[in-house]
């Protein structure tokens, strides 16, 4: 089968994986990574950030903020940066190398420093997040960083604790492409989730699966908001849904160690690029994709795809309205197709759904499949396993 090419001019995956080298004669400085930087390093290592080869230099960074381009004609929406303390930065002149490590001391790889610069963090926030309001979690994380960035190509030796813990789910882009090839899928819709799939998610996924050969359910395994469910539970709930309600051999589930930035529209474009690298031809973009609070309009993340230069992205967004069960329609539907009064809808908020799960209250099969609810209730009765130490 013919597959969609990876993103970028070279049209081939660029994993930055390398076997760890024996210790150098001269000790190298060590840069301690934040959890977001460590997740970015793992994605570089696997080739999910193709065509990037490392953390961005000043020119690339500026191009991404101002033009959404990592190089002329190469779409890239979000800077991939490495922040260091000024005292350490003094030792990292261009041409030097440094080890990249977790706070625990575990070394994940190395950077060859090409550039060292002071970013304008307010410009970065306003370009990426559309706001400098520190109550936005992405803005707060950006402004908390040390004030110097270093850029240069990386070698990745170790994909880190999230990968260790979820190795069975953390497919590399090349592995996902091999699976799609085995199934003979030419078109694949990717569905990103950090939730279990309820009826509304199932409906959108099935709408996509009417158009494509396969469905690629891709769980977020990195750092999440505190009220998100642990990945193991989400994966079991999705497995139960797929087993009972999807055709055999049309759906696969995997995960990836991305750290959510909650950058709304620009993050939706990043998710699309990553999925293209994984071999998906379509990305399901729902209401308020990668949004947080009230910082973005519900369909901003869909609108941005219509504004991109033609030909800058091979993967196609599949933009959907919010789905719900309508009693008059007697089925799942969306506002675009249902003419009935909102009072006819069976619809509850995520917060209300969590409350009902926790308190053992009934949940309508119009909201979530009983097999999914059973998995979630069983999990809520168990002690929650702590996330991996970073
Ligand atoms: Zn209706």
Tab-separated table of N, CA, C and O and ligand atoms in Angstrom, residues 326 328-329 333 338-340, ligand 1:
chain	number	residue	atom	x	y	z
A	326	UNK	N	-29.571	12.512	20.894
A	326	UNK	CA	-30.841	13.244	20.847
A	326	UNK	C	-31.992	12.240	20.928
A	326	UNK	O	-32.044	11.295	20.142
A	328	UNK	N	-35.194	12.757	20.333
A	328	UNK	CA	-36.118	12.844	19.185
A	328	UNK	C	-35.520	12.166	17.955
A	328	UNK	O	-36.209	11.446	17.245
A	329	UNK	N	-34.216	12.410	17.701
A	329	UNK	CA	-33.541	11.723	16.587
A	329	UNK	C	-33.402	10.231	16.894
A	329	UNK	O	-33.237	9.423	16.000
A	333	UNK	N	-25.857	12.271	17.372
A	333	UNK	CA	-25.923	13.273	16.321
A	333	UNK	C	-25.090	14.484	16.723
A	333	UNK	O	-24.430	14.481	17.758
A	338	UNK	N	-28.960	17.837	13.675
A	338	UNK	CA	-30.148	17.645	14.517
A	338	UNK	C	-30.877	18.974	14.682
A	338	UNK	O	-30.287	19.942	15.149
A	339	UNK	N	-32.164	19.037	14.303
A	339	UNK	CA	-32.899	20.304	14.399
A	339	UNK	C	-33.589	20.512	15.749
A	339	UNK	O	-34.253	21.520	15.944
A	340	UNK	N	-33.443	19.579	16.684
A	340	UNK	CA	-34.300	19.585	17.868
A	340	UNK	C	-33.769	20.463	18.987
A	340	UNK	O	-32.610	20.860	19.005
B	1	LIG	ZN1	-32.442	15.547	17.216
